PDB file of C-alpha atoms and ligand atoms in Angstrom:
ATOM      1  CA  MET A   1      75.721 153.288 183.689  1.00 60.00           C
ATOM      2  CA  GLN A   2      77.182 152.010 186.939  1.00 79.00           C
ATOM      3  CA  PRO A   3      80.159 153.833 188.656  1.00 87.00           C
ATOM      4  CA  HIS A   4      82.972 151.572 188.399  1.00 92.00           C
ATOM      5  CA  ILE A   5      84.977 151.959 191.874  1.00 96.00           C
ATOM      6  CA  LEU A   6      88.633 150.595 191.804  1.00 97.00           C
ATOM      7  CA  ILE A   7      89.962 149.181 195.358  1.00 98.00           C
ATOM      8  CA  VAL A   8      93.716 148.872 195.643  1.00 98.00           C
ATOM      9  CA  GLU A   9      94.340 146.901 198.741  1.00 97.00           C
ATOM     10  CA  ASP A  10      96.751 143.941 198.934  1.00 97.00           C
ATOM     11  CA  GLU A  11      94.689 142.346 201.835  1.00 96.00           C
ATOM     12  CA  ALA A  12      92.031 139.795 199.670  1.00 97.00           C
ATOM     13  CA  ALA A  13      89.671 139.728 202.501  1.00 96.00           C
ATOM     14  CA  ILE A  14      89.158 143.438 202.489  1.00 95.00           C
ATOM     15  CA  ARG A  15      88.445 143.557 198.777  1.00 96.00           C
ATOM     16  CA  GLU A  16      85.992 140.541 198.986  1.00 95.00           C
ATOM     17  CA  MET A  17      84.161 141.937 201.884  1.00 95.00           C
ATOM     18  CA  LEU A  18      83.442 144.898 199.683  1.00 96.00           C
ATOM     19  CA  GLN A  19      82.236 143.380 196.447  1.00 96.00           C
ATOM     20  CA  ILE A  20      78.480 142.317 197.410  1.00 95.00           C
ATOM     21  CA  PRO A  21      77.643 145.393 199.360  1.00 96.00           C
ATOM     22  CA  LEU A  22      79.015 147.714 196.764  1.00 96.00           C
ATOM     23  CA  ASN A  23      77.579 145.708 194.119  1.00 94.00           C
ATOM     24  CA  LYS A  24      74.013 145.802 195.956  1.00 94.00           C
ATOM     25  CA  ALA A  25      74.543 149.927 196.753  1.00 92.00           C
ATOM     26  CA  GLY A  26      74.936 150.266 192.552  1.00 90.00           C
ATOM     27  CA  PHE A  27      78.632 150.582 192.063  1.00 93.00           C
ATOM     28  CA  ILE A  28      81.202 147.944 190.168  1.00 93.00           C
ATOM     29  CA  LEU A  29      84.123 146.875 191.834  1.00 96.00           C
ATOM     30  CA  GLU A  30      87.593 146.539 190.234  1.00 96.00           C
ATOM     31  CA  GLU A  31      90.395 144.751 192.613  1.00 97.00           C
ATOM     32  CA  ALA A  32      93.492 145.514 192.243  1.00 97.00           C
ATOM     33  CA  PRO A  33      96.382 144.330 194.870  1.00 97.00           C
ATOM     34  CA  ASP A  34      98.961 146.477 194.135  1.00 97.00           C
ATOM     35  CA  VAL A  35      99.892 149.687 192.203  1.00 97.00           C
ATOM     36  CA  TYR A  36     101.333 148.082 189.510  1.00 96.00           C
ATOM     37  CA  GLN A  37      98.346 146.628 188.605  1.00 97.00           C
ATOM     38  CA  ALA A  38      96.014 149.494 189.572  1.00 97.00           C
ATOM     39  CA  LYS A  39      98.245 151.639 186.884  1.00 96.00           C
ATOM     40  CA  THR A  40      97.061 149.048 184.187  1.00 94.00           C
ATOM     41  CA  MET A  41      93.578 149.007 185.455  1.00 94.00           C
ATOM     42  CA  ILE A  42      93.264 152.745 185.347  1.00 93.00           C
ATOM     43  CA  PHE A  43      95.329 152.806 182.333  1.00 89.00           C
ATOM     44  CA  ASN A  44      92.159 150.846 180.311  1.00 87.00           C
ATOM     45  CA  ARG A  45      89.661 152.350 182.270  1.00 86.00           C
ATOM     46  CA  ILE A  46      89.353 155.350 184.663  1.00 88.00           C
ATOM     47  CA  PRO A  47      87.447 154.567 187.884  1.00 92.00           C
ATOM     48  CA  GLN A  48      84.936 156.866 188.868  1.00 91.00           C
ATOM     49  CA  LEU A  49      86.745 156.799 192.343  1.00 95.00           C
ATOM     50  CA  ILE A  50      89.534 154.989 193.866  1.00 97.00           C
ATOM     51  CA  LEU A  51      89.766 153.349 197.462  1.00 98.00           C
ATOM     52  CA  LEU A  52      93.407 153.660 198.021  1.00 97.00           C
ATOM     53  CA  ASP A  53      95.255 151.630 201.085  1.00 95.00           C
ATOM     54  CA  TRP A  54      97.822 153.202 202.688  1.00 91.00           C
ATOM     55  CA  MET A  55     100.273 150.131 202.903  1.00 91.00           C
ATOM     56  CA  LEU A  56     100.769 148.258 200.033  1.00 94.00           C
ATOM     57  CA  PRO A  57     103.671 146.242 198.694  1.00 94.00           C
ATOM     58  CA  ASP A  58     105.338 147.968 196.101  1.00 94.00           C
ATOM     59  CA  THR A  59     104.442 151.417 196.418  1.00 93.00           C
ATOM     60  CA  SER A  60     102.812 153.015 199.273  1.00 92.00           C
ATOM     61  CA  GLY A  61      99.095 154.482 198.876  1.00 93.00           C
ATOM     62  CA  ILE A  62      99.998 157.638 200.013  1.00 91.00           C
ATOM     63  CA  GLU A  63     102.907 157.873 197.000  1.00 93.00           C
ATOM     64  CA  PHE A  64     100.328 156.873 194.540  1.00 96.00           C
ATOM     65  CA  ALA A  65      97.756 159.345 195.284  1.00 95.00           C
ATOM     66  CA  ARG A  66     100.530 161.917 194.748  1.00 93.00           C
ATOM     67  CA  GLN A  67     101.209 160.352 191.298  1.00 94.00           C
ATOM     68  CA  LEU A  68      97.538 160.204 190.554  1.00 94.00           C
ATOM     69  CA  LYS A  69      96.672 163.877 191.246  1.00 91.00           C
ATOM     70  CA  LYS A  70      99.939 165.254 189.207  1.00 89.00           C
ATOM     71  CA  ASP A  71      98.745 163.357 185.883  1.00 88.00           C
ATOM     72  CA  SER A  72      96.056 165.665 183.902  1.00 80.00           C
ATOM     73  CA  LYS A  73      94.381 161.766 183.017  1.00 83.00           C
ATOM     74  CA  THR A  74      93.748 161.132 186.741  1.00 89.00           C
ATOM     75  CA  GLN A  75      93.902 164.057 188.687  1.00 87.00           C
ATOM     76  CA  GLU A  76      90.062 164.508 188.548  1.00 85.00           C
ATOM     77  CA  ILE A  77      89.537 160.778 190.317  1.00 91.00           C
ATOM     78  CA  PRO A  78      88.782 161.094 193.679  1.00 94.00           C
ATOM     79  CA  ILE A  79      90.583 159.151 196.118  1.00 95.00           C
ATOM     80  CA  ILE A  80      89.377 157.933 199.604  1.00 95.00           C
ATOM     81  CA  ILE A  81      92.735 156.727 201.308  1.00 92.00           C
ATOM     82  CA  LEU A  82      91.838 153.566 203.499  1.00 92.00           C
ATOM     83  CA  THR A  83      94.276 152.631 206.567  1.00 87.00           C
ATOM     84  CA  ALA A  84      94.612 151.016 209.946  1.00 81.00           C
ATOM     85  CA  ARG A  85      96.567 154.271 211.119  1.00 67.00           C
ATOM     86  CA  GLY A  86      94.366 156.625 213.074  1.00 67.00           C
ATOM     87  CA  GLU A  87      96.801 159.003 214.234  1.00 70.00           C
ATOM     88  CA  GLU A  88      95.808 162.750 213.066  1.00 72.00           C
ATOM     89  CA  GLN A  89      99.102 163.350 211.607  1.00 75.00           C
ATOM     90  CA  ASP A  90      98.696 160.830 208.978  1.00 74.00           C
ATOM     91  CA  LYS A  91      95.104 161.846 208.453  1.00 74.00           C
ATOM     92  CA  ILE A  92      96.656 165.109 207.251  1.00 76.00           C
ATOM     93  CA  ARG A  93      99.458 163.630 205.214  1.00 78.00           C
ATOM     94  CA  GLY A  94      96.735 161.659 203.074  1.00 75.00           C
ATOM     95  CA  LEU A  95      94.819 165.123 202.824  1.00 78.00           C
ATOM     96  CA  GLU A  96      97.619 166.815 201.654  1.00 80.00           C
ATOM     97  CA  VAL A  97      98.210 164.596 198.662  1.00 83.00           C
ATOM     98  CA  GLY A  98      95.086 165.497 197.240  1.00 83.00           C
ATOM     99  CA  ALA A  99      93.149 162.297 198.628  1.00 89.00           C
ATOM    100  CA  ASP A 100      89.392 163.407 199.451  1.00 89.00           C
ATOM    101  CA  ASP A 101      88.562 161.557 202.586  1.00 89.00           C
ATOM    102  CA  TYR A 102      90.078 159.123 204.708  1.00 88.00           C
ATOM    103  CA  VAL A 103      88.728 155.816 206.456  1.00 91.00           C
ATOM    104  CA  THR A 104      90.441 153.817 209.189  1.00 90.00           C
ATOM    105  CA  LYS A 105      90.549 150.523 209.432  1.00 89.00           C
ATOM    106  CA  PRO A 106      88.215 148.066 210.637  1.00 90.00           C
ATOM    107  CA  PHE A 107      85.412 150.130 208.944  1.00 93.00           C
ATOM    108  CA  SER A 108      81.861 148.336 207.683  1.00 94.00           C
ATOM    109  CA  PRO A 109      80.704 148.337 204.334  1.00 95.00           C
ATOM    110  CA  ARG A 110      77.821 150.384 205.406  1.00 94.00           C
ATOM    111  CA  GLU A 111      80.043 153.118 206.909  1.00 93.00           C
ATOM    112  CA  LEU A 112      82.627 153.176 203.665  1.00 96.00           C
ATOM    113  CA  ILE A 113      79.514 153.506 201.230  1.00 95.00           C
ATOM    114  CA  ALA A 114      78.186 156.244 202.890  1.00 93.00           C
ATOM    115  CA  ARG A 115      81.643 157.936 202.305  1.00 93.00           C
ATOM    116  CA  ILE A 116      81.747 157.176 198.963  1.00 94.00           C
ATOM    117  CA  LYS A 117      78.621 158.274 198.094  1.00 90.00           C
ATOM    118  CA  ALA A 118      79.575 161.887 200.130  1.00 87.00           C
ATOM    119  CA  VAL A 119      82.868 162.137 198.100  1.00 89.00           C
ATOM    120  CA  MET A 120      80.899 161.479 195.067  1.00 85.00           C
ATOM    121  CA  ARG A 121      78.058 163.898 195.481  1.00 78.00           C
ATOM    122  CA  ARG A 122      80.551 166.493 196.213  1.00 78.00           C
ATOM    123  CA  VAL A 123      82.909 166.490 192.886  1.00 73.00           C
ATOM    124  CA  SER A 124      79.713 165.712 191.216  1.00 63.00           C
ATOM    125  CA  THR A 125      79.124 169.498 191.959  1.00 57.00           C
ATOM    126  CA  HIS A 126      82.373 170.482 190.055  1.00 54.00           C
ATOM    127  CA  SER A 127      82.133 167.753 187.336  1.00 59.00           C
ATOM    128  CA  GLU A 128      83.906 168.539 184.101  1.00 71.00           C
ATOM    129  CA  LYS A 129      81.587 168.898 181.350  1.00 79.00           C
ATOM    130  CA  LEU A 130      82.405 169.634 177.772  1.00 84.00           C
ATOM    131  CA  LEU A 131      79.959 170.724 175.160  1.00 86.00           C
ATOM    132  CA  VAL A 132      80.271 170.963 171.455  1.00 87.00           C
ATOM    133  CA  LYS A 133      76.896 171.821 169.999  1.00 87.00           C
ATOM    134  CA  GLU A 134      75.224 169.288 171.201  1.00 89.00           C
ATOM    135  CA  LEU A 135      77.755 166.961 172.173  1.00 93.00           C
ATOM    136  CA  GLN A 136      78.331 166.262 175.957  1.00 92.00           C
ATOM    137  CA  LEU A 137      81.198 164.850 177.780  1.00 93.00           C
ATOM    138  CA  ASP A 138      80.778 164.198 181.263  1.00 88.00           C
ATOM    139  CA  SER A 139      84.408 162.993 182.406  1.00 81.00           C
ATOM    140  CA  ILE A 140      83.006 162.563 186.416  1.00 76.00           C
ATOM    141  CA  GLU A 141      80.367 160.279 185.047  1.00 79.00           C
ATOM    142  CA  HIS A 142      82.453 158.950 182.082  1.00 86.00           C
ATOM    143  CA  ARG A 143      79.831 159.197 179.455  1.00 91.00           C
ATOM    144  CA  VAL A 144      79.304 161.256 176.325  1.00 95.00           C
ATOM    145  CA  MET A 145      75.864 161.836 175.276  1.00 93.00           C
ATOM    146  CA  VAL A 146      73.894 163.665 172.427  1.00 93.00           C
ATOM    147  CA  GLY A 147      70.563 164.953 173.797  1.00 85.00           C
ATOM    148  CA  THR A 148      69.352 161.960 175.831  1.00 87.00           C
ATOM    149  CA  GLN A 149      71.024 159.858 174.054  1.00 92.00           C
ATOM    150  CA  GLU A 150      74.587 158.124 174.838  1.00 94.00           C
ATOM    151  CA  VAL A 151      77.117 157.875 172.830  1.00 96.00           C
ATOM    152  CA  GLN A 152      78.870 154.217 172.837  1.00 95.00           C
ATOM    153  CA  MET A 153      83.085 154.502 172.697  1.00 95.00           C
ATOM    154  CA  GLY A 154      85.757 152.396 173.962  1.00 92.00           C
ATOM    155  CA  PRO A 155      87.913 154.087 176.732  1.00 89.00           C
ATOM    156  CA  THR A 156      90.823 155.012 174.445  1.00 91.00           C
ATOM    157  CA  GLU A 157      88.286 156.942 171.896  1.00 95.00           C
ATOM    158  CA  PHE A 158      87.091 158.725 175.153  1.00 94.00           C
ATOM    159  CA  ARG A 159      90.343 159.769 176.350  1.00 91.00           C
ATOM    160  CA  LEU A 160      90.589 161.172 172.831  1.00 95.00           C
ATOM    161  CA  LEU A 161      87.363 162.737 172.267  1.00 96.00           C
ATOM    162  CA  GLN A 162      88.005 164.318 175.842  1.00 91.00           C
ATOM    163  CA  PHE A 163      91.406 165.629 174.494  1.00 91.00           C
ATOM    164  CA  PHE A 164      90.125 167.099 171.266  1.00 94.00           C
ATOM    165  CA  MET A 165      87.209 168.920 173.584  1.00 91.00           C
ATOM    166  CA  GLN A 166      89.540 170.687 175.323  1.00 84.00           C
ATOM    167  CA  HIS A 167      91.439 171.459 172.684  1.00 86.00           C
ATOM    168  CA  PRO A 168      89.689 172.582 169.750  1.00 86.00           C
ATOM    169  CA  GLU A 169      90.435 173.866 166.411  1.00 88.00           C
ATOM    170  CA  ARG A 170      94.260 173.063 166.824  1.00 90.00           C
ATOM    171  CA  VAL A 171      95.797 170.647 164.798  1.00 94.00           C
ATOM    172  CA  TYR A 172      97.912 167.655 166.499  1.00 94.00           C
ATOM    173  CA  SER A 173     100.154 165.661 164.627  1.00 94.00           C
ATOM    174  CA  ARG A 174     100.021 161.703 165.549  1.00 93.00           C
ATOM    175  CA  ASP A 175     103.039 162.148 167.523  1.00 89.00           C
ATOM    176  CA  GLN A 176     101.574 164.864 169.918  1.00 90.00           C
ATOM    177  CA  LEU A 177      98.304 162.970 170.292  1.00 92.00           C
ATOM    178  CA  LEU A 178     100.356 160.034 171.374  1.00 89.00           C
ATOM    179  CA  ASP A 179     101.972 161.810 174.151  1.00 85.00           C
ATOM    180  CA  GLN A 180      99.204 163.789 175.094  1.00 84.00           C
ATOM    181  CA  VAL A 181      96.540 161.119 175.145  1.00 87.00           C
ATOM    182  CA  TRP A 182      98.637 157.741 175.425  1.00 83.00           C
ATOM    183  CA  GLY A 183     101.375 159.339 177.458  1.00 75.00           C
ATOM    184  CA  ALA A 184     105.052 159.983 176.639  1.00 68.00           C
ATOM    185  CA  ASN A 185     106.343 156.959 177.624  1.00 68.00           C
ATOM    186  CA  VAL A 186     103.801 154.644 176.018  1.00 73.00           C
ATOM    187  CA  TYR A 187     104.738 152.717 173.221  1.00 78.00           C
ATOM    188  CA  ILE A 188     102.624 152.505 170.469  1.00 81.00           C
ATOM    189  CA  GLU A 189     102.845 152.731 166.730  1.00 85.00           C
ATOM    190  CA  GLU A 190     101.361 156.074 165.399  1.00 83.00           C
ATOM    191  CA  ARG A 191      99.049 153.841 163.004  1.00 88.00           C
ATOM    192  CA  THR A 192      97.310 152.671 166.041  1.00 91.00           C
ATOM    193  CA  ILE A 193      96.174 156.366 165.995  1.00 93.00           C
ATOM    194  CA  ASP A 194      94.644 156.270 162.680  1.00 95.00           C
ATOM    195  CA  VAL A 195      92.711 152.990 163.995  1.00 95.00           C
ATOM    196  CA  HIS A 196      91.200 154.894 167.028  1.00 96.00           C
ATOM    197  CA  ILE A 197      90.423 157.949 165.367  1.00 97.00           C
ATOM    198  CA  ARG A 198      88.548 155.747 163.144  1.00 97.00           C
ATOM    199  CA  ARG A 199      86.527 154.328 166.191  1.00 97.00           C
ATOM    200  CA  LEU A 200      86.051 157.285 167.482  1.00 98.00           C
ATOM    201  CA  ARG A 201      84.421 158.653 164.131  1.00 97.00           C
ATOM    202  CA  LYS A 202      82.221 155.545 163.774  1.00 97.00           C
ATOM    203  CA  ALA A 203      80.934 155.967 167.332  1.00 97.00           C
ATOM    204  CA  LEU A 204      80.095 159.627 166.556  1.00 97.00           C
ATOM    205  CA  THR A 205      78.686 159.119 163.164  1.00 97.00           C
ATOM    206  CA  PRO A 206      75.075 157.744 164.379  1.00 96.00           C
ATOM    207  CA  HIS A 207      74.894 161.398 166.331  1.00 94.00           C
ATOM    208  CA  GLY A 208      76.025 163.232 162.803  1.00 93.00           C
ATOM    209  CA  TYR A 209      78.971 164.293 164.546  1.00 95.00           C
ATOM    210  CA  GLU A 210      82.011 162.343 162.891  1.00 96.00           C
ATOM    211  CA  ARG A 211      82.659 165.778 160.757  1.00 95.00           C
ATOM    212  CA  LEU A 212      83.888 167.183 164.011  1.00 96.00           C
ATOM    213  CA  VAL A 213      87.153 164.752 163.714  1.00 97.00           C
ATOM    214  CA  GLN A 214      88.895 166.386 160.787  1.00 97.00           C
ATOM    215  CA  THR A 215      92.074 164.542 159.044  1.00 96.00           C
ATOM    216  CA  VAL A 216      94.526 167.462 158.077  1.00 95.00           C
ATOM    217  CA  ARG A 217      96.232 165.945 155.047  1.00 93.00           C
ATOM    218  CA  GLY A 218      99.990 165.720 155.886  1.00 92.00           C
ATOM    219  CA  VAL A 219      99.873 167.082 159.471  1.00 93.00           C
ATOM    220  CA  GLY A 220      97.438 165.064 161.365  1.00 95.00           C
ATOM    221  CA  TYR A 221      94.131 165.706 163.254  1.00 96.00           C
ATOM    222  CA  ARG A 222      91.811 168.568 164.540  1.00 96.00           C
ATOM    223  CA  PHE A 223      88.709 168.784 166.670  1.00 95.00           C
ATOM    224  CA  SER A 224      86.375 171.271 164.597  1.00 94.00           C
ATOM    225  CA  GLU A 225      83.018 172.677 164.469  1.00 89.00           C
ATOM    226  CA  HIS A 226      84.332 174.091 160.980  1.00 84.00           C
ATOM    227  CA  LYS A 227      85.031 172.703 157.551  1.00 73.00           C
TER     228      LYS A 227
HETATM  229 CA1   CA B 301      97.757 146.901 203.216  1.00 52.08          CA
END
């Protein structure tokens, strides 16, 4: 699976300049011209890295980085700040909010790719791997494996499974799952959860792990190794 990189940058020329070189380097580049669109894209699919421009039309890159690092669903995503500012003070501010690196414009695609690879190597050494029996979820590579076989699932099922694996042996109501997995300010009907639970079970069925996702009648769901 190729790593997805999200670039949040209002200058189309910079986004376009990076498409082909990043593709050739083995990455899939997703583009957002502002924070508003970036949020939607991140909600649909967690990227493996974010290239974040400092000066954006809606929210500043620094402010957005701070928000991403506060949210448990996005805090693990490495961030490289892109900026025209070269002052030491700005660099320090960028790193203080939790950015992993800082690249000053103008930069060459080659230079940026080297920095991306360096950051990814660094984070993969402390990548979060969750393991239950042979089922392994890697939050950095955004991948679920059973042995050497990849388990295919959608982004919502992935987040649901990640939450379950982080909190096994506990019963969660649909309402609690909504808050924890979808976020408290997202409006989704409770029965939507049942749909995603069904899809998650279906994804796990070929590997024999569908029974880990258990229905607790009248209460909600539980992720458990035990019956
Ligand atoms: Ca800009």
